[in-house]
mmCIF file of C-alpha atoms in Angstrom:
data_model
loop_
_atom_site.group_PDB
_atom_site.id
_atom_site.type_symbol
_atom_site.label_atom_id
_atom_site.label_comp_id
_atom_site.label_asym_id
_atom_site.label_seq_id
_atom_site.Cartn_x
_atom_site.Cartn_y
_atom_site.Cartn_z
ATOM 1 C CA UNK A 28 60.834 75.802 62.253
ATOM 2 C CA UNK A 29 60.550 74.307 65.714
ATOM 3 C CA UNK A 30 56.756 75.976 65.831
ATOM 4 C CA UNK A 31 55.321 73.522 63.835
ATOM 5 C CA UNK A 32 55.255 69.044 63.466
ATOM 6 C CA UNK A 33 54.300 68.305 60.069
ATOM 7 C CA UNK A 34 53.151 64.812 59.738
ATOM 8 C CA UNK A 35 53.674 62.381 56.295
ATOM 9 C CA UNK A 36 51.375 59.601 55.790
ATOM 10 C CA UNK A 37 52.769 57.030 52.790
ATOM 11 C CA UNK A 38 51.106 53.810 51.497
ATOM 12 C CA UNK A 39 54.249 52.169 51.625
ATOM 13 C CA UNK A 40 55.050 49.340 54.070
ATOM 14 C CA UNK A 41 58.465 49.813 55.022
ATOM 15 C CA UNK A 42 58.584 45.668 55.713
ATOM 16 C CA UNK A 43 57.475 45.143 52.496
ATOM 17 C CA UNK A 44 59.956 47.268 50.825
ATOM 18 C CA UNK A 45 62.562 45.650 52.417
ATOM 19 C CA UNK A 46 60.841 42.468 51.412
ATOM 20 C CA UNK A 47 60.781 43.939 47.822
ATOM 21 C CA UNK A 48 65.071 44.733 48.106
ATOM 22 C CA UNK A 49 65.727 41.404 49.493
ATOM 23 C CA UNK A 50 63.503 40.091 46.515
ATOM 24 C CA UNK A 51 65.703 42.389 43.770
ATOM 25 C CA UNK A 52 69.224 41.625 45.501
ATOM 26 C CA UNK A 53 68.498 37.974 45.896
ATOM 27 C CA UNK A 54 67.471 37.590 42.337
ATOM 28 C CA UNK A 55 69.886 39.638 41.026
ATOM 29 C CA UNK A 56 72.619 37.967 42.813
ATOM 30 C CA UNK A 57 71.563 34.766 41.657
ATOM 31 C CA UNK A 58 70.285 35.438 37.703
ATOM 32 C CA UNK A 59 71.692 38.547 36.661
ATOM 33 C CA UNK A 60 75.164 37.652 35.311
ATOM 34 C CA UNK A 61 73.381 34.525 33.650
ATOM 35 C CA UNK A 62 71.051 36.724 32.377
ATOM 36 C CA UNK A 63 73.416 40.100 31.602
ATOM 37 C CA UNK A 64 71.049 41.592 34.113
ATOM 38 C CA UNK A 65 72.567 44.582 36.520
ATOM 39 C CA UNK A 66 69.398 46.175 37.604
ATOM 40 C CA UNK A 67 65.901 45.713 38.262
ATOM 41 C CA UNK A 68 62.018 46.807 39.409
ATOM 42 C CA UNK A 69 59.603 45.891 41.693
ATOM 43 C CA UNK A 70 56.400 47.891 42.692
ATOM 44 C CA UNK A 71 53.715 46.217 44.500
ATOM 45 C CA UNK A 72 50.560 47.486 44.557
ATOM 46 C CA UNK A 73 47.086 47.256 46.545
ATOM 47 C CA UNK A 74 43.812 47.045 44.623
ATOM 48 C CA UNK A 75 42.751 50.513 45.601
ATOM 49 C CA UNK A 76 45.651 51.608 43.924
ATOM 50 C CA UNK A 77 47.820 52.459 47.213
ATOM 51 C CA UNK A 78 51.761 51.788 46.555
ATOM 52 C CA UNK A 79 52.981 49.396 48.795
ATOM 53 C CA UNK A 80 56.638 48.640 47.588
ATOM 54 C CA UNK A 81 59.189 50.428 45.219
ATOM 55 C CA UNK A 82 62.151 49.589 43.852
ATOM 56 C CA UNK A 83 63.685 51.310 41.170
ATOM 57 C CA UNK A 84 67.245 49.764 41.121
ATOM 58 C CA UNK A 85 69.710 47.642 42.551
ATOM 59 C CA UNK A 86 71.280 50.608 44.861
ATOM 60 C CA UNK A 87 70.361 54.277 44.911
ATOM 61 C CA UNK A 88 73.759 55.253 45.642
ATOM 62 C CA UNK A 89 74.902 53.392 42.137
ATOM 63 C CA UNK A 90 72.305 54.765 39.902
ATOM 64 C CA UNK A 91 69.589 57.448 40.746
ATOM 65 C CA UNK A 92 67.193 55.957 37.680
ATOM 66 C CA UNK A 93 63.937 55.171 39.236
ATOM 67 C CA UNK A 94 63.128 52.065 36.632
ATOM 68 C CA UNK A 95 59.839 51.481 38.092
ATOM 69 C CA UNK A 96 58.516 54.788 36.906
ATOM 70 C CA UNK A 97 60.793 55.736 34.343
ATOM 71 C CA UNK A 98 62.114 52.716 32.246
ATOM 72 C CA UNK A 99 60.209 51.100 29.584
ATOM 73 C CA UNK A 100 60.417 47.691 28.644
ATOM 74 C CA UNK A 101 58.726 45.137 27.013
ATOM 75 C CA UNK A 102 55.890 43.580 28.820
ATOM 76 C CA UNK A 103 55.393 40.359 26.600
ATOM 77 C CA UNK A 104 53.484 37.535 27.726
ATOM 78 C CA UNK A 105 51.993 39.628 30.531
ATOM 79 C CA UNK A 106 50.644 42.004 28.089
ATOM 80 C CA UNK A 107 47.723 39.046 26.961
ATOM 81 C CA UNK A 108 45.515 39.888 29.804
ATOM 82 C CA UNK A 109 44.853 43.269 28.029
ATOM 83 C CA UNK A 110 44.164 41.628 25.421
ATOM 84 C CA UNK A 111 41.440 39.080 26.621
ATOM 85 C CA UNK A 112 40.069 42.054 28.725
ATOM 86 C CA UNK A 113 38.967 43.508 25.329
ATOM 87 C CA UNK A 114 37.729 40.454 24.036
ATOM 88 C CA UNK A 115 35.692 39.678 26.999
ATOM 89 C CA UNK A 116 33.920 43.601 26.133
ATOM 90 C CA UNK A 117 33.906 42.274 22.169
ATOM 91 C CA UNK A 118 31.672 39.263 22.636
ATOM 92 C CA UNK A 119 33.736 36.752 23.224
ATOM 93 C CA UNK A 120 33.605 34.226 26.225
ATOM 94 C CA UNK A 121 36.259 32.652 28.396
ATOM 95 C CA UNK A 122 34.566 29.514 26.820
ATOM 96 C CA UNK A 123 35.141 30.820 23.205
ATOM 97 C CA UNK A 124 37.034 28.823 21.133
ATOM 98 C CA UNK A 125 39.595 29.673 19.005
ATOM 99 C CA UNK A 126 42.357 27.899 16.646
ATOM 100 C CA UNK A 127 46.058 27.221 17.908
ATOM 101 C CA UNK A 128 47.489 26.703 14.598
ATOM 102 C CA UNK A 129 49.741 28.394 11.936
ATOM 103 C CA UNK A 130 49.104 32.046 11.573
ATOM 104 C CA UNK A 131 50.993 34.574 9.484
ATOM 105 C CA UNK A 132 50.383 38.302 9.063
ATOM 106 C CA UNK A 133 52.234 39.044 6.019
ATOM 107 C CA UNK A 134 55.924 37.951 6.406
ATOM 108 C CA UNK A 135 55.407 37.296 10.484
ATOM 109 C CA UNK A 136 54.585 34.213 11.817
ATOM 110 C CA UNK A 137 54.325 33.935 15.153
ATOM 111 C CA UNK A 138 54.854 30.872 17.452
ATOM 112 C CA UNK A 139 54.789 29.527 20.425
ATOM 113 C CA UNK A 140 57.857 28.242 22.794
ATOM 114 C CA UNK A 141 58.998 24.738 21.279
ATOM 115 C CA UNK A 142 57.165 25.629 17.844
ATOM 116 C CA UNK A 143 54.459 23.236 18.771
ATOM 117 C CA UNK A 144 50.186 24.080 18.610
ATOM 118 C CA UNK A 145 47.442 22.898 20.230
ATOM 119 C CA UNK A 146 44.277 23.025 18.017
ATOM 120 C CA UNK A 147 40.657 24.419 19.262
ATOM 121 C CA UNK A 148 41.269 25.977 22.495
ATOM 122 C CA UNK A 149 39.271 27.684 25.176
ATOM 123 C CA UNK A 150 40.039 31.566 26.293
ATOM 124 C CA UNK A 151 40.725 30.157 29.414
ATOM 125 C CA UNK A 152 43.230 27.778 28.239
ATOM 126 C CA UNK A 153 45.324 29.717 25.997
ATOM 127 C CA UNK A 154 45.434 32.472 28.906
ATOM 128 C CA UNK A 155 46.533 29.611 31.478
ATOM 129 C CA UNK A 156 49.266 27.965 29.003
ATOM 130 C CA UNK A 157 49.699 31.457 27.922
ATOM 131 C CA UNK A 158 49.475 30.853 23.742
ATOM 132 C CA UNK A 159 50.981 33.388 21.716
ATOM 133 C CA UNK A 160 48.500 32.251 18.768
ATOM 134 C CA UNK A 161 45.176 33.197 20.298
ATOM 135 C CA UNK A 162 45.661 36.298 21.306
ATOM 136 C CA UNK A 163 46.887 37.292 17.583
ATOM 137 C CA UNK A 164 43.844 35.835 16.298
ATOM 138 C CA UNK A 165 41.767 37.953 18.828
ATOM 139 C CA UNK A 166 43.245 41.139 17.457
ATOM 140 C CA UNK A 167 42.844 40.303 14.096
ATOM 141 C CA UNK A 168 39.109 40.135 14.950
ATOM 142 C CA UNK A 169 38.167 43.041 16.489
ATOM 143 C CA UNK A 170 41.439 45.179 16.322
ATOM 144 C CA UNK A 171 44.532 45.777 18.032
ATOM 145 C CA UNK A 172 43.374 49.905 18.398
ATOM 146 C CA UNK A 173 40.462 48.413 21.040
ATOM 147 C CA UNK A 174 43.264 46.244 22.514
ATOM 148 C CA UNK A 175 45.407 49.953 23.112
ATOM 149 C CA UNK A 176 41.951 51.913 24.422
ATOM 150 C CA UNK A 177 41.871 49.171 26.806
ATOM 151 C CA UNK A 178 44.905 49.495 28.192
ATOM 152 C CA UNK A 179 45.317 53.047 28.656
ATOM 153 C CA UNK A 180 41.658 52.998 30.110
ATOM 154 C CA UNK A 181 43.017 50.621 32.661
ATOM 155 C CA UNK A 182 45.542 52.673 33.313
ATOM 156 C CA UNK A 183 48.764 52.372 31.006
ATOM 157 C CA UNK A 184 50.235 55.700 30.010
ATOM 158 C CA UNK A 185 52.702 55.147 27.760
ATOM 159 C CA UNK A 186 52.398 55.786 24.258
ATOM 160 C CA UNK A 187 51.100 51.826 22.484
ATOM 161 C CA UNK A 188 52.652 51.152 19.014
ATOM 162 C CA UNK A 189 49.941 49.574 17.004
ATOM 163 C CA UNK A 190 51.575 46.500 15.354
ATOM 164 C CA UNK A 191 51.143 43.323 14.519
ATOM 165 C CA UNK A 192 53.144 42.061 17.771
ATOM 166 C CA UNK A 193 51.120 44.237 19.895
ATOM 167 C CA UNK A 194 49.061 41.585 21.678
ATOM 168 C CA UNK A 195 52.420 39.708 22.647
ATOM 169 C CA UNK A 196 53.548 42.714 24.441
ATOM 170 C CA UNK A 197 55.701 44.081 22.443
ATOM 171 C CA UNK A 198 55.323 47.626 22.956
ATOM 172 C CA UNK A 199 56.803 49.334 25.980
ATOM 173 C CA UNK A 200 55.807 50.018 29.160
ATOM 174 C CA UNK A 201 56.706 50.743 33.033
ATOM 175 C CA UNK A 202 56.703 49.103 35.864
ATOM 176 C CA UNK A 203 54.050 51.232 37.864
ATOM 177 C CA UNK A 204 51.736 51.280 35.246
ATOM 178 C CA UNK A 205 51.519 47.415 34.651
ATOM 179 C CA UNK A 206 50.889 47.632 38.455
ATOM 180 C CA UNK A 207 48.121 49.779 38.686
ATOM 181 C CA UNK A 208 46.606 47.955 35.165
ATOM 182 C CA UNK A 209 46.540 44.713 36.977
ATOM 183 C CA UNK A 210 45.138 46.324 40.171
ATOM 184 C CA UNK A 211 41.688 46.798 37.743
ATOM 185 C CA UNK A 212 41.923 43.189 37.269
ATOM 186 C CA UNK A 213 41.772 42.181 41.311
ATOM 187 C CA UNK A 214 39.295 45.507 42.188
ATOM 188 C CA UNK A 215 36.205 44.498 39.936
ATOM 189 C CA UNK A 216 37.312 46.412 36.922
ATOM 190 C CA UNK A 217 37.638 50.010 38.611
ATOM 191 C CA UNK A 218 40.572 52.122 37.252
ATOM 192 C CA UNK A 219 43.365 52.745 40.435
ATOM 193 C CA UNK A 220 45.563 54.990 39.566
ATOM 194 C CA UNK A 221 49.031 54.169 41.863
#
């Protein structure tokens, strides 16, 4: 009615969510058909958990699909940092060293990009050069089930498939939630929900 003014206060920064759909468009434009890719998601987050930036498509009038809250996708490599969370709360070090060499879980084998390993490595390295080996070798020592309590602690939701792939990301997630997980990293370790 014209008796009241109601008043909305967002988080979001309407330059930075143009910022964000200049980001999308401009990527999209220049990957996607290389890549097969029509769509994409962007949310940008502060450490307190406050949401900056959303995107959940290419165009709102083509597709309604919010895929920054809604879609799930495989996380991969940025899925490790979960992983080396847990480890750091298991005993191990960013100093503790590890093998980089042929590992096989049953019939999988996993590798790294151009097949190649490195030896003994640090934490620290394999999470800078991002090695697929290490963080395999991590779950096999303490568990991939403390690897999934981590993550949903830090504040993934969706449902984590316990498998052997698991530290390489292969189990789905969304957008928002990766978000506010990686805000725990850059707060001190406190949960922020987005």
């Amino acid at each position: 009615g014209n008796d009241r003014v109601l008043t909305v206060k967002t988080t979001v920064d309407l330059g930075m969510e143009r910022a964000a759909q200049d980001a999308i468009d401009s990527t999209l434009r220049q990957s996607g058909a290389a890549f097969n890719v029509k769509q994409a998601a962007l949310v940008a987050i502060d450490p307190d958990g406050a949401v900056r930036a959303m995107i959940g498509g290419r165009d709102y009038g083509e597709s309604q699909f919010n895929r920054a809250t809604n879609a799930l996708r495989q996380p991969g490599s940025s899925f490790k940092p979960f992983v080396y969370a847990t480890a750091m709360m298991n005993g191990f070090t960013p100093q503790s060293v590890l093998l980089d060499g042929p590992l096989c879980i049953g019939d999988w084998c996993p590798q790294d990009y151009g097949g190649t390993f490195s030896g003994p490595v640090s934490i620290t390295t394999a999470l800078i050069h991002s090695i697929n080996i290490i963080p395999v070798r991590l779950a096999q020592a303490f568990g991939r089930d403390k690897i999934v309590e981590t993550a949903h602690k830090m504040g993934i939701t969706s449902e984590l498939k316990i498998t052997r792939s698991l530290p390489l990301g292969s189990s789905e997630v969304n957008v928002i939630d990766m978000a506010g997980a990686y805000a725990v990293f850059a707060n001190g370790g406190y949960k922020a929900t987005p």
